[in-house]
Coordinates of C-alpha atoms in Angstrom, one line a residue:
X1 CA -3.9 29.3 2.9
X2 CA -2.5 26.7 1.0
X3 CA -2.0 22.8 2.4
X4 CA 0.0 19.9 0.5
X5 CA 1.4 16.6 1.6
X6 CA 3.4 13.8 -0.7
X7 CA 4.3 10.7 -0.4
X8 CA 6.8 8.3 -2.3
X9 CA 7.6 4.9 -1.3
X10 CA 10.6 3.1 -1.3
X11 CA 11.2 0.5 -3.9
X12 CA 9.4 -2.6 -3.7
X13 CA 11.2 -6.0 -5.4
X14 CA 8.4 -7.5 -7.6
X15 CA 8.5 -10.6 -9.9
X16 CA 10.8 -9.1 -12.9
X17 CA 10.9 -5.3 -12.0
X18 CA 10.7 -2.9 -9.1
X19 CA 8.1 -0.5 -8.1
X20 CA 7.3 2.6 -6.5
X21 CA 4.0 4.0 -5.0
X22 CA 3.2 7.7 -4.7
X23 CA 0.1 9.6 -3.2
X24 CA -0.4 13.2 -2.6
X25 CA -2.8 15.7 -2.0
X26 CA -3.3 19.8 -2.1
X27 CA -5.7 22.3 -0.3
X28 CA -5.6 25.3 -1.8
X29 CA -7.5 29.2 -1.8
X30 CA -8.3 28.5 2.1
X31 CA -9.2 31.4 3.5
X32 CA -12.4 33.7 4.4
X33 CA -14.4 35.1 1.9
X34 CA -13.1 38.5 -0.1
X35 CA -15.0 42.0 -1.7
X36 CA -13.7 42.3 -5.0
X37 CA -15.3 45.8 -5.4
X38 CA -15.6 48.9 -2.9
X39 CA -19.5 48.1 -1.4
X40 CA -19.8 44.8 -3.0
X41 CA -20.8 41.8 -1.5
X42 CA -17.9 39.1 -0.6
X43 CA -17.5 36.2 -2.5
X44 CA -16.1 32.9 -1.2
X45 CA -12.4 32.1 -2.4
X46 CA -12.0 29.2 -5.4
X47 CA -10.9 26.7 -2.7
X48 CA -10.0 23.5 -4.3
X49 CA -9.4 20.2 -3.1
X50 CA -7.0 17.9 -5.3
X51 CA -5.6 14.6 -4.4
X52 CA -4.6 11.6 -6.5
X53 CA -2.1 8.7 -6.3
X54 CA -0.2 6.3 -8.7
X55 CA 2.4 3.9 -9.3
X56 CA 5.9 3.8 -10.8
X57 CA 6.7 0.4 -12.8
X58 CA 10.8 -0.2 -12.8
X59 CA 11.6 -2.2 -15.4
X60 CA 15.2 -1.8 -15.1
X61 CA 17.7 1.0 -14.7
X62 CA 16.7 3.1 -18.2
X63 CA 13.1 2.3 -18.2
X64 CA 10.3 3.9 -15.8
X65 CA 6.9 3.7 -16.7
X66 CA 4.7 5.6 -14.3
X67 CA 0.6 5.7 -14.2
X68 CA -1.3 8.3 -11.9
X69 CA -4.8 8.9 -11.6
X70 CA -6.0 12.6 -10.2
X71 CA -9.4 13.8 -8.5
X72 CA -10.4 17.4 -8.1
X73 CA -13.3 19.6 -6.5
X74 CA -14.5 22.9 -5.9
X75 CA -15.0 23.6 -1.9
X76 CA -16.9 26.4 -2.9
X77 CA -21.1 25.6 -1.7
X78 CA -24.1 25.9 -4.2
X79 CA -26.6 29.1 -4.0
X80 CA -29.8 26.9 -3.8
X81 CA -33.4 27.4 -2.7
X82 CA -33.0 28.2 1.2
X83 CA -37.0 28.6 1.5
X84 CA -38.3 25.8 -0.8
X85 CA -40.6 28.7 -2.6
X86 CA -39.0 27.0 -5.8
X87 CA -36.4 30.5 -6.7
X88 CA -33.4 31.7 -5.9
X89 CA -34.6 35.1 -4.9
X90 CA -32.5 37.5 -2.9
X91 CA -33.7 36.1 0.4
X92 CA -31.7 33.1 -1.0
X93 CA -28.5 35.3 -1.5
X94 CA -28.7 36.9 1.7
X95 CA -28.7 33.1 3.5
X96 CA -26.4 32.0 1.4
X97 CA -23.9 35.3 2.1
X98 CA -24.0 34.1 5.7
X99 CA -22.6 31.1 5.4
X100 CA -18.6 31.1 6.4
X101 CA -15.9 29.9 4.6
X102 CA -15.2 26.9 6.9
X103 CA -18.9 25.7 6.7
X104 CA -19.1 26.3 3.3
X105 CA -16.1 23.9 2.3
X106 CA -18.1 21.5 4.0
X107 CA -21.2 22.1 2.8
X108 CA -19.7 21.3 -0.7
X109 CA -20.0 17.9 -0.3
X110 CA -23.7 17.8 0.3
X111 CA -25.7 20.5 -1.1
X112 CA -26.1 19.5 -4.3
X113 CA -29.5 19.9 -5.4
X114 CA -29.5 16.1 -6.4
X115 CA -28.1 14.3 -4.0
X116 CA -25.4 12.6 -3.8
X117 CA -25.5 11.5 -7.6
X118 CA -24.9 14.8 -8.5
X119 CA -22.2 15.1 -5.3
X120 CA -19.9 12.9 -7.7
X121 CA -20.3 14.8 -10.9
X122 CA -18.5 17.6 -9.1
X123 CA -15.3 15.5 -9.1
X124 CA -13.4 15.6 -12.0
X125 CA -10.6 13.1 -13.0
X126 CA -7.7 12.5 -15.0
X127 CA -5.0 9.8 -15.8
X128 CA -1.5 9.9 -17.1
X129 CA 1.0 7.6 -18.5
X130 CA 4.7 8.8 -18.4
X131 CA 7.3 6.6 -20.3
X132 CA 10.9 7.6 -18.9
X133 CA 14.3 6.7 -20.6
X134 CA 17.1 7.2 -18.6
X135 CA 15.1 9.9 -16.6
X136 CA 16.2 12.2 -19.8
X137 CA 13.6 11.4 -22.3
X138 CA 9.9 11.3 -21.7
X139 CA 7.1 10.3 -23.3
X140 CA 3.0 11.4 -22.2
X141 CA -0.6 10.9 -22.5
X142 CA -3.3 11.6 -20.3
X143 CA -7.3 11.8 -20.2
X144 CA -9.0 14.4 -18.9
X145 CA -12.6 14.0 -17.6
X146 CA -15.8 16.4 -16.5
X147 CA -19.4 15.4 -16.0
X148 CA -21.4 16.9 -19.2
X149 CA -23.6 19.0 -16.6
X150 CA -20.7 20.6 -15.2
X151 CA -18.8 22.1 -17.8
X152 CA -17.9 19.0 -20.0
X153 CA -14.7 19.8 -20.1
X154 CA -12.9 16.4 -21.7
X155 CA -9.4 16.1 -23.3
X156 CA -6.9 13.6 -24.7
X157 CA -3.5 15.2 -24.7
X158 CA 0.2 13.8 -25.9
X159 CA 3.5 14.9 -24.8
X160 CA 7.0 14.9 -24.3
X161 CA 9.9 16.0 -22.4
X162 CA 13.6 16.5 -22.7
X163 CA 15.6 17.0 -19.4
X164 CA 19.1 18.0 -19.3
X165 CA 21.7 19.1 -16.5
X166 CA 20.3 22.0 -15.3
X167 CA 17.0 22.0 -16.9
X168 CA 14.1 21.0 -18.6
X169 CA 11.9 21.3 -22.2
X170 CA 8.0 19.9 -21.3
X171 CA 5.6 19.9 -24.3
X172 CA 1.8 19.0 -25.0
X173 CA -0.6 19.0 -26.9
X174 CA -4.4 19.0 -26.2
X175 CA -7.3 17.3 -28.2
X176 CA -11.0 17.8 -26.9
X177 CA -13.0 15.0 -26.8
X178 CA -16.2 17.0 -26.0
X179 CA -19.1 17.9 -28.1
X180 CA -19.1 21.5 -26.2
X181 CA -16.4 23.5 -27.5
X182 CA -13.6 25.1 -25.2
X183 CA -10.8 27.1 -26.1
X184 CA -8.3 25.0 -24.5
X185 CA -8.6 22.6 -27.6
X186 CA -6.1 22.1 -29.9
X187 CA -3.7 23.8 -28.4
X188 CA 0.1 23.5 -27.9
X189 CA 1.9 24.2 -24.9
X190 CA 5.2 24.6 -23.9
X191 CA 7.4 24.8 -20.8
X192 CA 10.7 25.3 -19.9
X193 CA 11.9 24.5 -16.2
X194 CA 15.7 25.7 -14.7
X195 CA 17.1 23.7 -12.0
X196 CA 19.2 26.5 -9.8
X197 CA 19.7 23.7 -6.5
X198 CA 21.8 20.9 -6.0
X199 CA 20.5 17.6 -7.2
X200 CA 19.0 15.4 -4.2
X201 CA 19.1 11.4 -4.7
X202 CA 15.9 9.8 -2.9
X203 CA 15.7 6.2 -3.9

């Protein structure tokens, strides 16, 4: 099961533009746990929590300059040392297999084996800067962020995009700014979107 909401403001008259607030939020790979393999043991589902919010600056008709900042986390729990004997052993595994899916999601916020210090490092973040010229030319950069004990996963990217009636050219481009090497780095991506609706105004 999957779960989403978003929300965009009306405009707001500041000093010498207008603005826009947005907020939003996803649920996602909710569900019991699955047996990947005939006589295996199940495995809880990748369910991630994502929510984020930001802000669109309207300097005038042509000229949109949007920031966002994103947070993520795994709702998945941490195998961990049930008995205190100082190992995960099997009698670990076999406590840990009876947890349910429902109670595990919320156990992922605090079973990390160091507190709640360690709670945060299991959020990762990200912020973006969108330039926007007459909502046909766009301009990107974003930071992407990991704690080094979780995967330190860091990026810088660049992009643009080039929208036209009925659809839409997105490219990037990815540095890493991690000393741990990843094979998302240095990489170029591209992305091509068709709009088959009608177009809806929402101002």
């Amino acid at each position: 099961v999957d779960v989403s909401g978003y929300y965009r403001s009306n405009e707001i008259a500041l000093a010498n533009f207008n603005g826009r607030w947005r907020a939003g939020f996803n649920l996602s790979n909710l569900g019991g746990k699955m047996q990947y393999d005939e006589g295996g043991q199940e495995n809880f589902l990748p369910t991630n929590l994502k929510f984020g919010a930001g802000f669109d600056f309207i300097l005038n008709e042509d000229n949109v300059l949007a920031l966002t900042t994103e947070f993520n986390k795994l709702l998945v729990p941490t195998p961990r040392d049930f008995d205190g004997d100082g190992d995960v052993d099997s009698d670990d595994n076999a406590e840990y297999q009876n947890i349910g899916f429902l109670e595990g999601v919320f156990d992922s916020f605090n079973d990390a084996p160091d507190g709640f210090s360690e709670e945060l490092k299991e959020f990762t973040w990200a912020f973006s800067a969108e330039y926007a010229y007459q909502d046909s030319f766009m301009i990107r950069t974003g930071l992407f962020n990991e704690s080094e004990v979780k995967g330190s996963r860091k990026f810088f990217a660049l992009g643009a995009g080039f929208k036209f009636k009925a659809a839409q050219i997105d490219l990037s481009y990815l540095f890493s700014t991690s000393q741990v090497r990843n094979p998302l780095e240095n990489t170029l991506r591209f992305s091509l979107t068709f709009n088959l609706g009608e177009e809806f105004i929402n101002n």
